[in-house]
Coordinates of C-alpha atoms in Angstrom, one line a residue:
X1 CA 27.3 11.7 -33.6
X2 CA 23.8 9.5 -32.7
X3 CA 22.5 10.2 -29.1
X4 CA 23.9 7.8 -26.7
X5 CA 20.2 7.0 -26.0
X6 CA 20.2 3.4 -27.4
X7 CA 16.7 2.3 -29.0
X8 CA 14.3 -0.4 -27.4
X9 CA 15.4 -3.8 -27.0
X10 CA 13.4 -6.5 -27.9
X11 CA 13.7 -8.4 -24.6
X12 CA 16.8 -10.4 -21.9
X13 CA 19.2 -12.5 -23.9
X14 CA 19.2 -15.4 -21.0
X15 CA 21.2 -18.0 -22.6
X16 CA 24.6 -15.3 -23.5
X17 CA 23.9 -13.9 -20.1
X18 CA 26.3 -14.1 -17.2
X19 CA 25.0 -13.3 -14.0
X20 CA 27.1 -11.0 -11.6
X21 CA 24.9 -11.0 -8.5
X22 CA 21.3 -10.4 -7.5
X23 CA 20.3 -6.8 -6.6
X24 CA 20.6 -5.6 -3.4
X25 CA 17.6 -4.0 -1.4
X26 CA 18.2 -0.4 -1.9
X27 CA 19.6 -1.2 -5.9
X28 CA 15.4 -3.4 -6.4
X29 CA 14.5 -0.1 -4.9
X30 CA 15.7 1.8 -6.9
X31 CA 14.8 0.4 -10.0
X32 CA 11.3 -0.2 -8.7
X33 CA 11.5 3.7 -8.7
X34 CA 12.9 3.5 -12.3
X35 CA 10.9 1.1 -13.7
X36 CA 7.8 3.2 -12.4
X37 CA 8.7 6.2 -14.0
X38 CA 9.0 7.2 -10.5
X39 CA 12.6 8.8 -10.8
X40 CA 14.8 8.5 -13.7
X41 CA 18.5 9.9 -13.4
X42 CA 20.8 11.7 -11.7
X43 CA 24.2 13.8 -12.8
X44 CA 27.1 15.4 -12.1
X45 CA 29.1 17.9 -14.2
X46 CA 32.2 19.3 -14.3
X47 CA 33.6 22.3 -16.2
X48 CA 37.7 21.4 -17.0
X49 CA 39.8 23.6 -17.7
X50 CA 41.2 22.4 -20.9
X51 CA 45.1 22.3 -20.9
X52 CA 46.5 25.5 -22.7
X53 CA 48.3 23.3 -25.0
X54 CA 45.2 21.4 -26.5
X55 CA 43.0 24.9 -26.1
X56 CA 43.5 26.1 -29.7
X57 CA 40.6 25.1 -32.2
X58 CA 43.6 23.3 -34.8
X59 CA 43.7 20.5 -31.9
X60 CA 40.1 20.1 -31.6
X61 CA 40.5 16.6 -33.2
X62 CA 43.6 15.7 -31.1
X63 CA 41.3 17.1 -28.0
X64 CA 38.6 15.0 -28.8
X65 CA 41.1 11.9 -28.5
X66 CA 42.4 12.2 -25.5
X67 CA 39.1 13.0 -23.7
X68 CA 37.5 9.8 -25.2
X69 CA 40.7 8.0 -24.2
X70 CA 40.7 9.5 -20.4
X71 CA 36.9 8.3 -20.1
X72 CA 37.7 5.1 -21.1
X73 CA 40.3 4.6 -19.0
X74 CA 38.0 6.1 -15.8
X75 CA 35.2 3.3 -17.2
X76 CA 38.3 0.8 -16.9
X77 CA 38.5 1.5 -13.1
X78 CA 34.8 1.0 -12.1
X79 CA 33.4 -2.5 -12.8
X80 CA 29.5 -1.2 -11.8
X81 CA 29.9 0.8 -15.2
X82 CA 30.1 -2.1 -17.3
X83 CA 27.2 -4.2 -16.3
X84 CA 23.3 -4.4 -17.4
X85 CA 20.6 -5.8 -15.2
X86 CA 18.8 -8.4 -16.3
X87 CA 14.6 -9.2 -15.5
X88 CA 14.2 -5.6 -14.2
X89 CA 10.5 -5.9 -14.1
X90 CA 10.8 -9.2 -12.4
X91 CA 11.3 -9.4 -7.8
X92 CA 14.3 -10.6 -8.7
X93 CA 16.6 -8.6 -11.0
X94 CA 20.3 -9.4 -11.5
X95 CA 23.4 -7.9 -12.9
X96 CA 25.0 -9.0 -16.1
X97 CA 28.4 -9.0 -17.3
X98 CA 28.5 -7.8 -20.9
X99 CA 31.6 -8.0 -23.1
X100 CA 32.0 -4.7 -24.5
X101 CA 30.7 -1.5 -24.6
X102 CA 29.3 0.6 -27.9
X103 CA 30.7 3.9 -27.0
X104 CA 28.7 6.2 -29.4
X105 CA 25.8 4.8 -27.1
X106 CA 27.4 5.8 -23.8
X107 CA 29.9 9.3 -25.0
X108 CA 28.2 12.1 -27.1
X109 CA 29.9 15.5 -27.9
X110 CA 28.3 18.7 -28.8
X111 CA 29.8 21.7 -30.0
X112 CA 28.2 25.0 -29.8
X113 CA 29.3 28.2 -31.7
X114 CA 31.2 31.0 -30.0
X115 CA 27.8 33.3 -30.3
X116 CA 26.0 30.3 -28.2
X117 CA 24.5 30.5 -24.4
X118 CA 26.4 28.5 -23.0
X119 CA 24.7 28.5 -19.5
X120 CA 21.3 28.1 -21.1
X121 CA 22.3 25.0 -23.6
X122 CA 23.9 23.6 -20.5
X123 CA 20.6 24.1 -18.7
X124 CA 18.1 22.8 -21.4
X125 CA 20.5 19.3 -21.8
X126 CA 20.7 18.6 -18.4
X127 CA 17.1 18.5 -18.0
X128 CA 16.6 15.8 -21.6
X129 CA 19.6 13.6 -19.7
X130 CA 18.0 13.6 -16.4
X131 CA 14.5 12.8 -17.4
X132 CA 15.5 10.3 -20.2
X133 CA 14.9 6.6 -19.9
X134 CA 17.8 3.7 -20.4
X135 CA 15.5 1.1 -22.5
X136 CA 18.1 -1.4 -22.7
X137 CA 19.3 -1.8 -19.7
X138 CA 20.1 -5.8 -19.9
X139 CA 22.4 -5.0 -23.1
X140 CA 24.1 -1.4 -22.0
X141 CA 24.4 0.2 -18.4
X142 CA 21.9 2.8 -17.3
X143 CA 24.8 5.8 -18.1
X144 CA 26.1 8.3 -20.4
X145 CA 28.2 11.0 -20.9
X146 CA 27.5 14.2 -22.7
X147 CA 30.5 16.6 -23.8
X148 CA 29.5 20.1 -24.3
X149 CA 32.2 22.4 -26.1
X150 CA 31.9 26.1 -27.4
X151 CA 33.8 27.3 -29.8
X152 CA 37.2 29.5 -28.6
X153 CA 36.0 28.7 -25.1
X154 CA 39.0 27.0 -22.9
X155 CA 37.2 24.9 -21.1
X156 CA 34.6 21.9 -21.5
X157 CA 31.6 20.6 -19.7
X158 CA 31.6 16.4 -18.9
X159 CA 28.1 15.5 -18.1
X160 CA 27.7 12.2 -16.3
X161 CA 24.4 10.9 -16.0
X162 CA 23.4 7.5 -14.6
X163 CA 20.1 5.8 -13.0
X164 CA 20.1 5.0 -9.7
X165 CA 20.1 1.5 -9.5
X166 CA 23.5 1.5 -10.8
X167 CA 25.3 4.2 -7.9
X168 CA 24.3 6.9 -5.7
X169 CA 24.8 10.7 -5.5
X170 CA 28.2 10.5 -4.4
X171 CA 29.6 8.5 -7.3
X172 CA 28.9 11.0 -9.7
X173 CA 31.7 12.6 -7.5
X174 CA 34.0 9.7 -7.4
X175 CA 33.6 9.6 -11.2
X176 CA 34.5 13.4 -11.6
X177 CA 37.5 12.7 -9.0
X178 CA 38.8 9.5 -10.9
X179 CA 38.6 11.1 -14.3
X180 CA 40.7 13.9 -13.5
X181 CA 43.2 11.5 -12.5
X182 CA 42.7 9.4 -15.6
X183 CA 44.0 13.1 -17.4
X184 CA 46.9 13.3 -15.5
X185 CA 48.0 9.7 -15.5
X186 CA 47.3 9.5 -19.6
X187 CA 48.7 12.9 -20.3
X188 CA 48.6 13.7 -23.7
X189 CA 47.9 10.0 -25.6
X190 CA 44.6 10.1 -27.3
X191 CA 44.2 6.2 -27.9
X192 CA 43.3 3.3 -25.7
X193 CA 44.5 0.3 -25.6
X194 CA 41.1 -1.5 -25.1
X195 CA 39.3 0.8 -27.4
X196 CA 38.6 -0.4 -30.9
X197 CA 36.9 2.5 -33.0
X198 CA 34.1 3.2 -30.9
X199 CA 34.2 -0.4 -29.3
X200 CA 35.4 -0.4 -25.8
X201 CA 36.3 -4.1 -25.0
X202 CA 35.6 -5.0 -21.4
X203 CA 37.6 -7.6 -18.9
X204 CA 36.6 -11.4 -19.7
X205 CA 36.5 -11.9 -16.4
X206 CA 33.5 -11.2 -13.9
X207 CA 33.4 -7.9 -12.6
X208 CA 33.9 -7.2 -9.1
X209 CA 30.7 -5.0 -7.9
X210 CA 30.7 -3.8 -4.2
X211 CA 28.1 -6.1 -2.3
X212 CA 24.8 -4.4 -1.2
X213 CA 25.9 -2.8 2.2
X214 CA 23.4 -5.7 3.9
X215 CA 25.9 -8.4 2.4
X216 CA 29.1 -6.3 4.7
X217 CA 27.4 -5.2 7.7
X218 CA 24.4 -6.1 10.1
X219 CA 21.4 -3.7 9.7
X220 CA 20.0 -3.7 13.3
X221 CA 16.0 -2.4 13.7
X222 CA 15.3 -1.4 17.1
X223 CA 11.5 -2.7 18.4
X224 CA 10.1 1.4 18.3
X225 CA 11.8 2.1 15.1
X226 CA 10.2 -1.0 13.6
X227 CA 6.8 0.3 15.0
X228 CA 7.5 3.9 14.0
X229 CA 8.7 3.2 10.8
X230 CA 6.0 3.7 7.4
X231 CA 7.1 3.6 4.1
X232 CA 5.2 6.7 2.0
X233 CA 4.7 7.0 -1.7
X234 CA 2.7 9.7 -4.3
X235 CA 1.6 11.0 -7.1
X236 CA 2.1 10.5 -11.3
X237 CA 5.1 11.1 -12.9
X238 CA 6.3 14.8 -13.8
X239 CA 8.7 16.4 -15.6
X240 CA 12.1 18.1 -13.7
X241 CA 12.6 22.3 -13.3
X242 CA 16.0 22.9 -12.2
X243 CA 17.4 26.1 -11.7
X244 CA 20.9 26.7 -10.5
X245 CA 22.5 29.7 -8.7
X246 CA 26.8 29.8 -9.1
X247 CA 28.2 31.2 -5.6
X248 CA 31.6 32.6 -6.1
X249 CA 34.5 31.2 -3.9
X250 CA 34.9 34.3 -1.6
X251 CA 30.9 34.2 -0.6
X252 CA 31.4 30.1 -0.2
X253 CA 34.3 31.2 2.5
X254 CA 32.0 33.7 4.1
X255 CA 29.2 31.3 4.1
X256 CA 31.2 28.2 5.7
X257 CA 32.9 30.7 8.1
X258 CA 29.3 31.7 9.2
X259 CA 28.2 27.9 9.7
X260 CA 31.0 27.7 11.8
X261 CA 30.8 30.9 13.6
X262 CA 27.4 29.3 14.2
X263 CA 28.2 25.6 15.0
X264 CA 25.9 24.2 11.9
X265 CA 27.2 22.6 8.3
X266 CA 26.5 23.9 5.0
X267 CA 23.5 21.3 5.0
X268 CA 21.6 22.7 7.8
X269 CA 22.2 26.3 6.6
X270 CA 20.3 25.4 3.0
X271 CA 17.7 23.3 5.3
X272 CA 17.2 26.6 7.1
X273 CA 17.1 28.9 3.8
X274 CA 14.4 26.9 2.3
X275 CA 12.1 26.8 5.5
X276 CA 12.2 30.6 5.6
X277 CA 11.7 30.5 1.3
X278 CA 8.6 27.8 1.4
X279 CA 6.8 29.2 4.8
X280 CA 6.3 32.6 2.6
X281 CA 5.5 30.6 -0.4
X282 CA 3.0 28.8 1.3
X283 CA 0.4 30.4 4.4
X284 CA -0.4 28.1 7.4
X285 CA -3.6 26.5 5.5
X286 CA -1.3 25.2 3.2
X287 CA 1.5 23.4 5.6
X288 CA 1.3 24.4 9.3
X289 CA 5.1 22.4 9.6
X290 CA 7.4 21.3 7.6
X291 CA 8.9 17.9 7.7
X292 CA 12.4 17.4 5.1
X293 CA 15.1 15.3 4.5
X294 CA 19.0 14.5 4.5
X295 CA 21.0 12.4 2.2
X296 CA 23.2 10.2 4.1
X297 CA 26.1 8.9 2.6
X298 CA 26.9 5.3 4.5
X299 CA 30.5 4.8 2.9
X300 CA 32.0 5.9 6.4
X301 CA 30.6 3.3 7.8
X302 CA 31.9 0.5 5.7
X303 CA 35.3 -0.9 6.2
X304 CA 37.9 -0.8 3.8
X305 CA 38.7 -4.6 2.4
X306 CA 35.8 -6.3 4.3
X307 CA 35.9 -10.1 4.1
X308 CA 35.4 -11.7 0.8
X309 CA 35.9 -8.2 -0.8
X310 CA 39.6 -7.3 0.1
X311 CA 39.4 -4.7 -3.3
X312 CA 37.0 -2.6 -2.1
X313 CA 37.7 0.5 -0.6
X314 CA 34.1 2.7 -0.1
X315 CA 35.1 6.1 -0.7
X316 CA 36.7 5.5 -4.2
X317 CA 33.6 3.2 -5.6
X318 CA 31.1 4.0 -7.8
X319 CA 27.7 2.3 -5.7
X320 CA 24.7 2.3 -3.7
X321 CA 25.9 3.2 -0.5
X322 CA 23.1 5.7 0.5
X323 CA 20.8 6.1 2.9
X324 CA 18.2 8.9 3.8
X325 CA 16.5 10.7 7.1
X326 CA 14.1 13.1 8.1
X327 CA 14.0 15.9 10.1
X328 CA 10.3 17.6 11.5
X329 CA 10.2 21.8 11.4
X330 CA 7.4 22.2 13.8
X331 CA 4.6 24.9 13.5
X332 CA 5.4 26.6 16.3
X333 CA 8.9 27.3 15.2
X334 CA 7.3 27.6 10.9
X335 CA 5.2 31.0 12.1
X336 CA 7.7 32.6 13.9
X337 CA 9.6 32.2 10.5
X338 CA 6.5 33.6 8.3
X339 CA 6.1 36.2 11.1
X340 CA 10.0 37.5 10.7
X341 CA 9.0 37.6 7.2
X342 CA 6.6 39.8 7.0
X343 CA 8.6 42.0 8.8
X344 CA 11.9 41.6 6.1
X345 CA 11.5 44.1 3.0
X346 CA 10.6 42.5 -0.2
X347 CA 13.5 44.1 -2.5
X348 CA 16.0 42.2 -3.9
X349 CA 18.8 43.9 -2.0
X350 CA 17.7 43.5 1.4
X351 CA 19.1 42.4 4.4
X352 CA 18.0 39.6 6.3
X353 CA 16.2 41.1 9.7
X354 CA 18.0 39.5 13.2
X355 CA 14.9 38.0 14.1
X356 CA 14.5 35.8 10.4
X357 CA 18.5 35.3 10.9
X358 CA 18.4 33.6 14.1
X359 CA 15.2 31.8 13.1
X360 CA 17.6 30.2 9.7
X361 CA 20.3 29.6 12.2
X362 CA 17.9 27.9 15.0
X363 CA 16.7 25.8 12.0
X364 CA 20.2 25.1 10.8
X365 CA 21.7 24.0 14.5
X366 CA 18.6 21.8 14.8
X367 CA 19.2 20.1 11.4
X368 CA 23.4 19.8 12.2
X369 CA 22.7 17.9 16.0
X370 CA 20.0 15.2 14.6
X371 CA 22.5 14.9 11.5
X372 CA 25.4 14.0 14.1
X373 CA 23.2 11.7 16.0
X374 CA 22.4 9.9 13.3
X375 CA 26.2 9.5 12.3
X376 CA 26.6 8.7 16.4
X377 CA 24.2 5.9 15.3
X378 CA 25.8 4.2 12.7
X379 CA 23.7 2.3 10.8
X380 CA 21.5 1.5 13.2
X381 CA 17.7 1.7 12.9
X382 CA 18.5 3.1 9.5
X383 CA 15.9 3.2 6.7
X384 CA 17.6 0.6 4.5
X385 CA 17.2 -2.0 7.4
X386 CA 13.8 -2.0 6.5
X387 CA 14.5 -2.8 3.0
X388 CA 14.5 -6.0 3.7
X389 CA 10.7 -7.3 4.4
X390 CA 9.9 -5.3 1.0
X391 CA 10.1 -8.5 -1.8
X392 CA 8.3 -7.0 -4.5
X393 CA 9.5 -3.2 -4.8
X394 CA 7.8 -2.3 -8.3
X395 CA 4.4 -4.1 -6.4
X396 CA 5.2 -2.0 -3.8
X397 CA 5.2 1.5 -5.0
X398 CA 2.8 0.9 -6.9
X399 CA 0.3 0.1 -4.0
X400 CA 1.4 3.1 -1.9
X401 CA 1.8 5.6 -5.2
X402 CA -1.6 8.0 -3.9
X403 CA 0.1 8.5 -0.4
X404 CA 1.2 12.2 0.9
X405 CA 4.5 13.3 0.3
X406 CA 7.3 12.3 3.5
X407 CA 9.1 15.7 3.0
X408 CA 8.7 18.4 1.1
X409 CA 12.4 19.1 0.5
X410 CA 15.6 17.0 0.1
X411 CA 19.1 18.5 0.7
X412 CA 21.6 16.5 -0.8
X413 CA 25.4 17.5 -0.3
X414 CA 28.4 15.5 -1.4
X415 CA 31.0 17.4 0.3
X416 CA 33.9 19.4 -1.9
X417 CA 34.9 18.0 -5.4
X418 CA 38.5 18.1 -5.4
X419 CA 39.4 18.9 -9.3
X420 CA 42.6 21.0 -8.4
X421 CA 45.6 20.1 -10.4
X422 CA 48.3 17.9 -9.3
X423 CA 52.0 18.8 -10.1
X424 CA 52.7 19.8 -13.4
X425 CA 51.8 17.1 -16.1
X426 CA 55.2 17.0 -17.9
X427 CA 53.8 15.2 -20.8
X428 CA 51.8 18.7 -22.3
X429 CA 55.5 19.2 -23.4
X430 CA 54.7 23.0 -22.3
X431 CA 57.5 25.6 -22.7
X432 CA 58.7 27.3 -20.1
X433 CA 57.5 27.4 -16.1
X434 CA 53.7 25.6 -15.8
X435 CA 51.2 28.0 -15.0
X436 CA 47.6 26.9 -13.6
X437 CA 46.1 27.2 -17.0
X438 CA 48.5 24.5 -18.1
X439 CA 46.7 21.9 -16.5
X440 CA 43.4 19.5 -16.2
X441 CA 41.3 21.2 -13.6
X442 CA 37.7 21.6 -11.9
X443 CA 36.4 24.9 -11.9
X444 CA 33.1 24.3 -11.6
X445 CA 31.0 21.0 -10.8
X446 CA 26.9 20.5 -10.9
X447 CA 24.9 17.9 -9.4
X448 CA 21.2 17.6 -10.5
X449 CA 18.6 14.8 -9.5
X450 CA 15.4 14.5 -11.4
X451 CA 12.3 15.0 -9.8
X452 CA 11.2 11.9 -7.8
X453 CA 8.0 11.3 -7.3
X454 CA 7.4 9.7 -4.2
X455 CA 10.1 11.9 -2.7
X456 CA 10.7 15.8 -1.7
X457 CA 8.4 18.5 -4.2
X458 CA 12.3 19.8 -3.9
X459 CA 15.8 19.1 -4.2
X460 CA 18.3 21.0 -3.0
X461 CA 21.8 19.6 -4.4
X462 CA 24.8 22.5 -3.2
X463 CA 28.5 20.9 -5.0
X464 CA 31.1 23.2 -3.7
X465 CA 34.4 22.9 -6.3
X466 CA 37.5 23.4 -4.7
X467 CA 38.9 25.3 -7.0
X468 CA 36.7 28.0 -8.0
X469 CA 33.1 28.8 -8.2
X470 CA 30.1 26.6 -6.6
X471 CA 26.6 25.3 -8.0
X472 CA 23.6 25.6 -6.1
X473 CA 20.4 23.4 -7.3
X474 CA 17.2 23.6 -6.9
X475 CA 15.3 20.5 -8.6
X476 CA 11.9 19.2 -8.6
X477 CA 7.6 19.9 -8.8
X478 CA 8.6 23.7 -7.2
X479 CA 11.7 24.6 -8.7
X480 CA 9.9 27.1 -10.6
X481 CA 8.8 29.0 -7.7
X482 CA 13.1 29.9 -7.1
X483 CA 13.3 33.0 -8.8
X484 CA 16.6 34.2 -8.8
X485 CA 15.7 37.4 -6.9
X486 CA 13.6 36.2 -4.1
X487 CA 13.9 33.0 -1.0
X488 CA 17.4 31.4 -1.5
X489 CA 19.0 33.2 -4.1
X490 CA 18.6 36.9 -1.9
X491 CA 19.3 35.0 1.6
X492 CA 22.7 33.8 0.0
X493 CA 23.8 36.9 -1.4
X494 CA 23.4 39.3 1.6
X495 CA 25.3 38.1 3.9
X496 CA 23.4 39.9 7.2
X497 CA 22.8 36.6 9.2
X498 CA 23.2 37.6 12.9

């Protein structure tokens, strides 16, 4: 099957066009980003467990059916999916309906035999989706899916991969989320109603987006946040390093138990663990402090059915509902973490000494208070407020692109991805009482971003499954410097934090 990477196009169809709405300001962002080569995709994966019924190599074809016919119906559900974006090098880029969808273009499957890595095949096309371009983006959506499947194996990896200026982090969740749901409700019927060969035919009529969050809520800018506030951009393009580190579900429960025990989140615990991992990487010369960064999903603060919109609810959509902010690791409390350090043995199986422990944890409590003030907040004096006196976002990057760096590292959580099974599926016509392997489930979900280049040299994106094991991230410029044995790989495994 062809790549779902379509070829060039040859330039905006205006007269077939039907425009859906203007951009909003984080979406022209976004692209700006894009467009730049500044930041190209993001993606979430999921292992599923593949029903034990369909798990025998004679039903590969029947398999392959109902997948395609479960991620067509999970397209079905989220309009954003099946619009392009018309003039994107233009201050003024809209998006398109289209009436149908070339699925070879969007779905590709690839098989691996049973003497495959599977781990470092996973690996190598995770890093070609994220760092691929979407050329076409005024005749197919910037998105694709990529099924990986080994041979005897009983389960499957479903790669989404999008660009930004379609949806956020978190809807590579809500995708995972609805899909699993799209199993359940199809069962075991491996054709579409709407799918014609590999033509998915799309809704004639206009598809319902969720407004830019601008268009639902005031954005209020406080006079010393407006004064305060500088927009900072860098360097050329680069390639993405990822490597990722699985945390099995009994550590995960030791690890949250210890946030709590310690009145921090999961975020600021990672913001913690990479402080202490970069302020041995790199002496006092080099960075003095440390100043990072913390997604901030805004669907909480968006109303469910807001006037004119009385479909949307925030937490189910697939958008751009995110905002970002910063938190500053001064150098006082940086060389009392490279002065624990010295004092920590360099071996793989070492404990953590009290003094570097309490440091992490100091870090970590810090990181947790300003990320509930912020939340206190709401949205205001938040960064997309600002958005709004930028007209020309491609004009702008480009101007600031030889600034410094705002933060050197990015954590980027979206919470637990629920892929547990609901009650049996009685369609799998299984014999006998259902057992868990009967069923569609999560075991195992990834979230990657590529390397951005006016953001963090780093991204750390953690995406706890709630079923089984959990992937840890580590994206960007440094990645490469994350060996499994040293900084956050060792401080996650020994669990002697004080």
């Amino acid at each position: 099957m062809p790549a779902f990477r379509p070829p060039k196009s040859s330039g905006d169809d205006v007269a077939t066009t039907k425009i859906v709405r203007r951009l909003g300001h984080n979406e022209s962002y976004q692209l700006g980003l894009y467009m730049l080569n500044q930041y190209r995709g993001t993606s979430v994966s999921g292992r599923y467990q593949i029903p034990r019924p369909l798990a025998n190599p004679d039903q590969q074809e029947k398999l392959v059916g109902i997948v395609e016919a479960a991620l067509c119906d999970n397209i079905m559900k989220h309009h954003v999916l099946h619009v392009g974006i018309l003039d994107a090098t233009s201050s003024r880029p809209a998006f398109v309906q289209l009436d149908s969808l070339e699925l070879r273009q969007h779905i590709e499957w690839q098989f691996l035999d049973a003497s495959a890595h599977f781990e470092a095949a996973l690996q190598h096309l995770t890093e070609i989706q994220i760092d691929a371009p979407y050329p076409r983006l005024n005749k197919q959506p910037g998105w694709g899916v990529v099924v990986l499947h080994q041979k005897g194996a009983d389960f499957l990896e479903i790669m989404f991969t999008w660009s930004h200026p379609h949806a956020d982090g978190m809807s590579g969740k809500i995708f995972h989320q609805s899909l699993i749901s799209s199993f359940f409700s199809r069962g075991m019927n491996d054709k579409h109603p709407d799918m014609d060969a590999y033509t998915l035919g799309l809704p004639r009529s206009l598809p319902k987006l969720p407004p830019p969050i601008e268009q639902i809520m005031s954005l209020p800018l406080g006079t010393g946040y407006l004064v305060k506030m500088v927009i900072d951009d860098i360097r050329p393009p680069i390639l993405t390093h990822f490597r990722s580190f699985t945390v099995d579900d009994s550590v995960l429960s030791q690890i949250l138990a210890a946030c709590r025990q310690h009145q921090t989140t999961l975020t600021g615990l990672f913001h913690g663990l990479v402080l202490a991992a970069l302020a041995t990487h790199l002496n006092k010369g080099a960075a003095s402090g440390f100043e990072a960064a913390t997604t901030i999903d805004q669907r909480r603060f968006v109303p469910s059915a807001p006037e004119g919109n009385p479909w949307l609810e925030p937490k189910q959509t697939i958008g751009n509902f995110v905002s970002i902010m910063y938190h500053t690791f001064e150098p006082e409390l940086v060389a009392k973490v490279r002065s624990a350090a010295l004092s920590t043995p360099e071996a793989p199986s070492a404990v953590l000494s009290e003094e570097l422990a309490a440091l992490i944890w100091e870090a970590a409590v810090q990181v947790r208070r300003e990320v509930s003030d912020k939340v206190d907040l709401g949205v205001r004096n938040d960064l997309t407020g600002t958005m709004r006196f930028v007209k020309d976002w491609r004009a702008q990057l480009s101007k600031v692109a030889r600034k410094p760096r705002h933060a050197s590292w990015l954590i980027t959580g979206l919470g637990i991805l629920d892929g547990e099974a609901p009650p049996a599926n009685e369609s799998l016509e299984m014999n006998g009482e259902p057992s868990p392997t009967d069923s569609w489930r999560i075991r195992r979900a990834q979230f990657v971003l590529s390397a951005e280049v006016p953001g963090a040299a780093l991204n750390i994106s953690p995406l706890p499954s709630r079923v089984s094991d959990s992937a840890l991230v580590v994206a960007g410029r440094m990645a490469s410097l994350m060996k499994p044995w040293d900084a956050l790989s060792w401080l996650i495994w020994n669990s002697g934090w004080g």
